[in-house]
Amino acid sequence: MQIVIIGSGNVAYHMAKAFSLKGIFLAQIFGRNEKELSKISEELNIPYSAEHLEDADLYIICVSDNSVGEVSKLITKQDCLVAHTSGSLPKETLSGEYRKASFYPLQTFSKSKELEYEKIPFFIEAENEKDTKILFDLASRISKNVMESTHEKRKYIHLTAVFACNFVNHLFSRAKEISDSQEIPFEYFLPLIDETVQKIHEIEPKMAQTGPAVRNDLRVLELHEQLLRNEESLTIYKTMNHSIQKMYEL
C-alpha cells in the first residue's frame, strides 16, 4: 500500500517517525514548508516534496484543523482513502470524491520530545468496514491501543484531552511564572508534578485531590489570593478553588 503523509508540523513528524520505526513504507511526505520537510526527510529517509503530490492508496492529512478542508482539495484521485488526524472534525470535512476517514492519535506532540508510540491510543472512523480494517490494522502496527470511534464520541475524547492536557500545561506555565517571580527554580516542583500524575494511575482523580480548597482552609485560600498580583492568575485561582469546593460540596 502506497502511503503519503501530508503536513510538516509536529503531528506529521511523529506519524512519519512512528511509521518508519515500525517498518511501514511511506512513499512521500508532502507539505508547504520545504525547510521542515527537508529536515524530516533527512532524519527518516523519506522522499518529500512541496510541489508534487505523489499517487497513493492512503493519504494521511496532518495539518491544523483550519487547513484540513483546503488541503484535502489537493487530492484529486478518486480511488483512494484519505484520513485526517483531527480530534474535533468530522470525516466529511475532507473535500473530494475519495473515501473519507479519521485517524486520530490521542497525544500531545512536540518534535523535540521523544514518544513511546506503542502507548498512544488511536481512534479510527471510516465509511465502510474494509477501510476501517485497513486503518485499524495500520494503527495496530504502531500502537497497542486502537479502537473505533464515531465523530460524536471523538469530540468528547478531544474535549477531555483539552482538560487533561492543554489546561494542565497552562497551569504549569502559570505556576512557573509565580516561581520565577520569587527566583525559585521550577525544577524543584517537578517531583510534586510527577507524583501528582503518577498517583492517578492508581487512584481515581477525585479521590486523589489534596490542597486548601478540598480541606476548605479559608485562611490559606485568602492568603494565596493576597499574594497573587497577576489578575489573570488570581481569576484562575478563584475559579479552580470554587470548582473543587463545588465538586466536593464544601
mmCIF file of N, CA, C and O in Angstrom, residues 111-176:
data_model
loop_
_atom_site.group_PDB
_atom_site.id
_atom_site.type_symbol
_atom_site.label_atom_id
_atom_site.label_comp_id
_atom_site.label_asym_id
_atom_site.label_seq_id
_atom_site.Cartn_x
_atom_site.Cartn_y
_atom_site.Cartn_z
ATOM 1 N N LYS A 111 8.099 18.146 18.360
ATOM 2 C CA LYS A 111 9.175 17.498 17.614
ATOM 3 C C LYS A 111 10.381 17.175 18.488
ATOM 4 O O LYS A 111 11.091 16.203 18.255
ATOM 5 N N SER A 112 10.610 18.003 19.512
ATOM 6 C CA SER A 112 11.794 17.830 20.348
ATOM 7 C C SER A 112 11.617 16.764 21.434
ATOM 8 O O SER A 112 12.562 16.435 22.136
ATOM 9 N N LYS A 113 10.413 16.205 21.564
ATOM 10 C CA LYS A 113 10.134 15.258 22.647
ATOM 11 C C LYS A 113 9.932 13.853 22.090
ATOM 12 O O LYS A 113 9.067 13.622 21.251
ATOM 13 N N GLU A 114 10.742 12.914 22.566
ATOM 14 C CA GLU A 114 10.594 11.504 22.176
ATOM 15 C C GLU A 114 9.292 10.941 22.741
ATOM 16 O O GLU A 114 8.861 11.318 23.836
ATOM 17 N N LEU A 115 8.672 10.017 22.002
ATOM 18 C CA LEU A 115 7.418 9.416 22.440
ATOM 19 C C LEU A 115 7.492 7.898 22.331
ATOM 20 O O LEU A 115 8.216 7.359 21.491
ATOM 21 N N GLU A 116 6.740 7.226 23.193
ATOM 22 C CA GLU A 116 6.576 5.779 23.094
ATOM 23 C C GLU A 116 5.311 5.537 22.278
ATOM 24 O O GLU A 116 4.199 5.547 22.811
ATOM 25 N N TYR A 117 5.485 5.320 20.982
ATOM 26 C CA TYR A 117 4.348 5.274 20.068
ATOM 27 C C TYR A 117 3.384 4.129 20.368
ATOM 28 O O TYR A 117 2.182 4.241 20.123
ATOM 29 N N GLU A 118 3.905 3.041 20.914
ATOM 30 C CA GLU A 118 3.034 1.897 21.195
ATOM 31 C C GLU A 118 2.013 2.185 22.290
ATOM 32 O O GLU A 118 1.037 1.460 22.446
ATOM 33 N N LYS A 119 2.211 3.271 23.037
ATOM 34 C CA LYS A 119 1.275 3.622 24.107
ATOM 35 C C LYS A 119 0.219 4.634 23.663
ATOM 36 O O LYS A 119 -0.719 4.918 24.408
ATOM 37 N N ILE A 120 0.391 5.199 22.474
ATOM 38 C CA ILE A 120 -0.541 6.232 22.012
ATOM 39 C C ILE A 120 -1.848 5.602 21.548
ATOM 40 O O ILE A 120 -1.845 4.772 20.641
ATOM 41 N N PRO A 121 -2.985 5.977 22.127
ATOM 42 C CA PRO A 121 -4.272 5.462 21.632
ATOM 43 C C PRO A 121 -4.603 6.062 20.259
ATOM 44 O O PRO A 121 -4.394 7.252 20.032
ATOM 45 N N PHE A 122 -5.118 5.230 19.377
ATOM 46 C CA PHE A 122 -5.590 5.680 18.063
ATOM 47 C C PHE A 122 -7.088 5.416 17.970
ATOM 48 O O PHE A 122 -7.558 4.331 18.349
ATOM 49 N N PHE A 123 -7.826 6.386 17.448
ATOM 50 C CA PHE A 123 -9.269 6.247 17.262
ATOM 51 C C PHE A 123 -9.578 6.321 15.770
ATOM 52 O O PHE A 123 -9.214 7.281 15.095
ATOM 53 N N ILE A 124 -10.246 5.283 15.290
ATOM 54 C CA ILE A 124 -10.453 5.085 13.857
ATOM 55 C C ILE A 124 -11.923 5.255 13.484
ATOM 56 O O ILE A 124 -12.812 4.755 14.174
ATOM 57 N N GLU A 125 -12.152 5.947 12.375
ATOM 58 C CA GLU A 125 -13.507 6.053 11.813
ATOM 59 C C GLU A 125 -13.398 6.055 10.296
ATOM 60 O O GLU A 125 -12.555 6.761 9.733
ATOM 61 N N ALA A 126 -14.222 5.272 9.628
ATOM 62 C CA ALA A 126 -14.215 5.221 8.166
ATOM 63 C C ALA A 126 -15.634 5.001 7.658
ATOM 64 O O ALA A 126 -16.565 4.768 8.432
ATOM 65 N N GLU A 127 -15.789 5.046 6.333
ATOM 66 C CA GLU A 127 -17.117 4.952 5.726
ATOM 67 C C GLU A 127 -17.586 3.513 5.552
ATOM 68 O O GLU A 127 -18.780 3.275 5.374
ATOM 69 N N ASN A 128 -16.668 2.565 5.581
ATOM 70 C CA ASN A 128 -17.065 1.175 5.398
ATOM 71 C C ASN A 128 -16.146 0.257 6.193
ATOM 72 O O ASN A 128 -15.090 0.683 6.685
ATOM 73 N N GLU A 129 -16.523 -0.995 6.332
ATOM 74 C CA GLU A 129 -15.777 -1.942 7.158
ATOM 75 C C GLU A 129 -14.383 -2.218 6.600
ATOM 76 O O GLU A 129 -13.427 -2.392 7.362
ATOM 77 N N LYS A 130 -14.259 -2.265 5.275
ATOM 78 C CA LYS A 130 -12.960 -2.547 4.667
ATOM 79 C C LYS A 130 -11.942 -1.469 5.025
ATOM 80 O O LYS A 130 -10.805 -1.775 5.418
ATOM 81 N N ASP A 131 -12.345 -0.204 4.903
ATOM 82 C CA ASP A 131 -11.428 0.889 5.224
ATOM 83 C C ASP A 131 -11.157 0.965 6.726
ATOM 84 O O ASP A 131 -10.044 1.306 7.141
ATOM 85 N N THR A 132 -12.173 0.658 7.507
ATOM 86 C CA THR A 132 -11.975 0.624 8.959
ATOM 87 C C THR A 132 -10.901 -0.394 9.309
ATOM 88 O O THR A 132 -10.007 -0.121 10.123
ATOM 89 N N LYS A 133 -10.958 -1.557 8.674
ATOM 90 C CA LYS A 133 -9.967 -2.611 8.941
ATOM 91 C C LYS A 133 -8.576 -2.193 8.481
ATOM 92 O O LYS A 133 -7.579 -2.454 9.173
ATOM 93 N N ILE A 134 -8.503 -1.523 7.333
ATOM 94 C CA ILE A 134 -7.201 -1.058 6.834
ATOM 95 C C ILE A 134 -6.543 -0.132 7.855
ATOM 96 O O ILE A 134 -5.371 -0.306 8.218
ATOM 97 N N LEU A 135 -7.311 0.841 8.332
ATOM 98 C CA LEU A 135 -6.760 1.806 9.274
ATOM 99 C C LEU A 135 -6.518 1.184 10.647
ATOM 100 O O LEU A 135 -5.534 1.512 11.327
ATOM 101 N N PHE A 136 -7.417 0.287 11.048
ATOM 102 C CA PHE A 136 -7.261 -0.384 12.344
ATOM 103 C C PHE A 136 -5.978 -1.222 12.343
ATOM 104 O O PHE A 136 -5.194 -1.173 13.294
ATOM 105 N N ASP A 137 -5.765 -1.978 11.273
ATOM 106 C CA ASP A 137 -4.564 -2.816 11.174
ATOM 107 C C ASP A 137 -3.299 -1.959 11.116
ATOM 108 O O ASP A 137 -2.272 -2.311 11.715
ATOM 109 N N LEU A 138 -3.380 -0.836 10.401
ATOM 110 C CA LEU A 138 -2.234 0.057 10.294
ATOM 111 C C LEU A 138 -1.879 0.643 11.660
ATOM 112 O O LEU A 138 -0.716 0.621 12.083
ATOM 113 N N ALA A 139 -2.881 1.149 12.369
ATOM 114 C CA ALA A 139 -2.647 1.723 13.701
ATOM 115 C C ALA A 139 -2.143 0.672 14.681
ATOM 116 O O ALA A 139 -1.309 0.958 15.546
ATOM 117 N N SER A 140 -2.619 -0.561 14.520
ATOM 118 C CA SER A 140 -2.219 -1.650 15.414
ATOM 119 C C SER A 140 -0.758 -2.039 15.236
ATOM 120 O O SER A 140 -0.161 -2.639 16.137
ATOM 121 N N ARG A 141 -0.187 -1.716 14.087
ATOM 122 C CA ARG A 141 1.243 -1.966 13.889
ATOM 123 C C ARG A 141 2.084 -0.960 14.673
ATOM 124 O O ARG A 141 3.265 -1.199 14.950
ATOM 125 N N ILE A 142 1.474 0.170 15.031
ATOM 126 C CA ILE A 142 2.169 1.211 15.783
ATOM 127 C C ILE A 142 1.869 1.119 17.275
ATOM 128 O O ILE A 142 2.764 1.192 18.112
ATOM 129 N N SER A 143 0.589 0.936 17.596
ATOM 130 C CA SER A 143 0.129 1.058 18.978
ATOM 131 C C SER A 143 -0.605 -0.190 19.467
ATOM 132 O O SER A 143 -1.188 -0.934 18.682
ATOM 133 N N LYS A 144 -0.591 -0.367 20.786
ATOM 134 C CA LYS A 144 -1.338 -1.450 21.425
ATOM 135 C C LYS A 144 -2.762 -1.022 21.759
ATOM 136 O O LYS A 144 -3.577 -1.851 22.188
ATOM 137 N N ASN A 145 -3.053 0.260 21.590
ATOM 138 C CA ASN A 145 -4.355 0.800 21.998
ATOM 139 C C ASN A 145 -5.072 1.432 20.807
ATOM 140 O O ASN A 145 -4.870 2.610 20.501
ATOM 141 N N VAL A 146 -5.888 0.637 20.131
ATOM 142 C CA VAL A 146 -6.613 1.104 18.951
ATOM 143 C C VAL A 146 -8.082 0.753 19.099
ATOM 144 O O VAL A 146 -8.414 -0.372 19.492
ATOM 145 N N MET A 147 -8.962 1.703 18.795
ATOM 146 C CA MET A 147 -10.389 1.412 18.853
ATOM 147 C C MET A 147 -11.135 2.242 17.818
ATOM 148 O O MET A 147 -10.647 3.280 17.378
ATOM 149 N N GLU A 148 -12.299 1.758 17.427
ATOM 150 C CA GLU A 148 -13.163 2.521 16.534
ATOM 151 C C GLU A 148 -13.878 3.604 17.328
ATOM 152 O O GLU A 148 -14.128 3.447 18.526
ATOM 153 N N SER A 149 -14.205 4.695 16.669
ATOM 154 C CA SER A 149 -14.900 5.782 17.345
ATOM 155 C C SER A 149 -15.711 6.584 16.341
ATOM 156 O O SER A 149 -15.228 6.912 15.254
ATOM 157 N N THR A 150 -16.918 6.940 16.713
ATOM 158 C CA THR A 150 -17.722 7.836 15.891
ATOM 159 C C THR A 150 -17.218 9.264 16.079
ATOM 160 O O THR A 150 -16.497 9.562 17.038
ATOM 161 N N HIS A 151 -17.626 10.140 15.191
ATOM 162 C CA HIS A 151 -17.253 11.550 15.337
ATOM 163 C C HIS A 151 -17.818 12.120 16.631
ATOM 164 O O HIS A 151 -17.152 12.900 17.325
ATOM 165 N N GLU A 152 -19.033 11.732 16.982
ATOM 166 C CA GLU A 152 -19.667 12.248 18.193
ATOM 167 C C GLU A 152 -18.837 11.901 19.426
ATOM 168 O O GLU A 152 -18.580 12.763 20.280
ATOM 169 N N LYS A 153 -18.368 10.664 19.503
ATOM 170 C CA LYS A 153 -17.554 10.267 20.655
ATOM 171 C C LYS A 153 -16.180 10.935 20.591
ATOM 172 O O LYS A 153 -15.625 11.321 21.626
ATOM 173 N N ARG A 154 -15.639 11.054 19.391
ATOM 174 C CA ARG A 154 -14.310 11.660 19.239
ATOM 175 C C ARG A 154 -14.302 13.110 19.702
ATOM 176 O O ARG A 154 -13.299 13.593 20.236
ATOM 177 N N LYS A 155 -15.406 13.824 19.531
ATOM 178 C CA LYS A 155 -15.490 15.199 20.024
ATOM 179 C C LYS A 155 -15.303 15.241 21.530
ATOM 180 O O LYS A 155 -14.622 16.132 22.057
ATOM 181 N N TYR A 156 -15.894 14.271 22.231
ATOM 182 C CA TYR A 156 -15.764 14.230 23.693
ATOM 183 C C TYR A 156 -14.377 13.747 24.115
ATOM 184 O O TYR A 156 -13.859 14.162 25.161
ATOM 185 N N ILE A 157 -13.770 12.883 23.294
ATOM 186 C CA ILE A 157 -12.392 12.456 23.563
ATOM 187 C C ILE A 157 -11.474 13.672 23.493
ATOM 188 O O ILE A 157 -10.616 13.889 24.359
ATOM 189 N N HIS A 158 -11.665 14.493 22.479
ATOM 190 C CA HIS A 158 -10.833 15.680 22.299
ATOM 191 C C HIS A 158 -11.078 16.689 23.411
ATOM 192 O O HIS A 158 -10.125 17.305 23.930
ATOM 193 N N LEU A 159 -12.325 16.868 23.802
ATOM 194 C CA LEU A 159 -12.654 17.790 24.892
ATOM 195 C C LEU A 159 -11.995 17.346 26.194
ATOM 196 O O LEU A 159 -11.406 18.155 26.924
ATOM 197 N N THR A 160 -12.071 16.045 26.481
ATOM 198 C CA THR A 160 -11.417 15.502 27.671
ATOM 199 C C THR A 160 -9.920 15.753 27.619
ATOM 200 O O THR A 160 -9.293 16.109 28.632
ATOM 201 N N ALA A 161 -9.334 15.588 26.440
ATOM 202 C CA ALA A 161 -7.894 15.794 26.273
ATOM 203 C C ALA A 161 -7.503 17.244 26.550
ATOM 204 O O ALA A 161 -6.438 17.505 27.120
ATOM 205 N N VAL A 162 -8.349 18.187 26.152
ATOM 206 C CA VAL A 162 -8.063 19.603 26.410
ATOM 207 C C VAL A 162 -8.014 19.873 27.911
ATOM 208 O O VAL A 162 -7.106 20.548 28.411
ATOM 209 N N PHE A 163 -8.975 19.316 28.656
ATOM 210 C CA PHE A 163 -8.968 19.474 30.108
ATOM 211 C C PHE A 163 -7.744 18.807 30.724
ATOM 212 O O PHE A 163 -7.060 19.379 31.577
ATOM 213 N N ALA A 164 -7.450 17.572 30.287
ATOM 214 C CA ALA A 164 -6.407 16.761 30.927
ATOM 215 C C ALA A 164 -4.995 17.165 30.520
ATOM 216 O O ALA A 164 -4.040 16.889 31.251
ATOM 217 N N CYS A 165 -4.853 17.812 29.367
ATOM 218 C CA CYS A 165 -3.514 18.133 28.864
ATOM 219 C C CYS A 165 -3.303 19.639 28.698
ATOM 220 O O CYS A 165 -2.471 20.231 29.380
ATOM 221 N N ASN A 166 -4.068 20.265 27.815
ATOM 222 C CA ASN A 166 -3.826 21.673 27.495
ATOM 223 C C ASN A 166 -4.032 22.597 28.698
ATOM 224 O O ASN A 166 -3.217 23.490 28.955
ATOM 225 N N PHE A 167 -5.135 22.382 29.429
ATOM 226 C CA PHE A 167 -5.387 23.219 30.598
ATOM 227 C C PHE A 167 -4.338 22.988 31.676
ATOM 228 O O PHE A 167 -3.856 23.929 32.308
ATOM 229 N N VAL A 168 -3.994 21.727 31.885
ATOM 230 C CA VAL A 168 -2.998 21.399 32.909
ATOM 231 C C VAL A 168 -1.653 22.029 32.554
ATOM 232 O O VAL A 168 -0.976 22.606 33.414
ATOM 233 N N ASN A 169 -1.258 21.952 31.284
ATOM 234 C CA ASN A 169 0.011 22.551 30.881
ATOM 235 C C ASN A 169 -0.008 24.066 31.056
ATOM 236 O O ASN A 169 0.997 24.674 31.427
ATOM 237 N N HIS A 170 -1.157 24.684 30.808
ATOM 238 C CA HIS A 170 -1.279 26.132 31.028
ATOM 239 C C HIS A 170 -1.077 26.458 32.506
ATOM 240 O O HIS A 170 -0.428 27.464 32.847
ATOM 241 N N LEU A 171 -1.615 25.619 33.376
ATOM 242 C CA LEU A 171 -1.416 25.832 34.814
ATOM 243 C C LEU A 171 0.056 25.687 35.188
ATOM 244 O O LEU A 171 0.552 26.415 36.058
ATOM 245 N N PHE A 172 0.758 24.755 34.540
ATOM 246 C CA PHE A 172 2.207 24.649 34.765
ATOM 247 C C PHE A 172 2.896 25.968 34.395
ATOM 248 O O PHE A 172 3.792 26.442 35.105
ATOM 249 N N SER A 173 2.483 26.552 33.275
ATOM 250 C CA SER A 173 3.081 27.814 32.832
ATOM 251 C C SER A 173 2.808 28.930 33.829
ATOM 252 O O SER A 173 3.695 29.735 34.141
ATOM 253 N N ARG A 174 1.579 28.993 34.332
ATOM 254 C CA ARG A 174 1.236 29.998 35.348
ATOM 255 C C ARG A 174 2.008 29.755 36.644
ATOM 256 O O ARG A 174 2.470 30.692 37.303
ATOM 257 N N ALA A 175 2.157 28.487 37.010
ATOM 258 C CA ALA A 175 2.909 28.149 38.215
ATOM 259 C C ALA A 175 4.368 28.587 38.081
ATOM 260 O O ALA A 175 4.963 29.120 39.027
ATOM 261 N N LYS A 176 4.929 28.385 36.888
ATOM 262 C CA LYS A 176 6.326 28.775 36.666
ATOM 263 C C LYS A 176 6.485 30.290 36.742
ATOM 264 O O LYS A 176 7.523 30.791 37.205
#
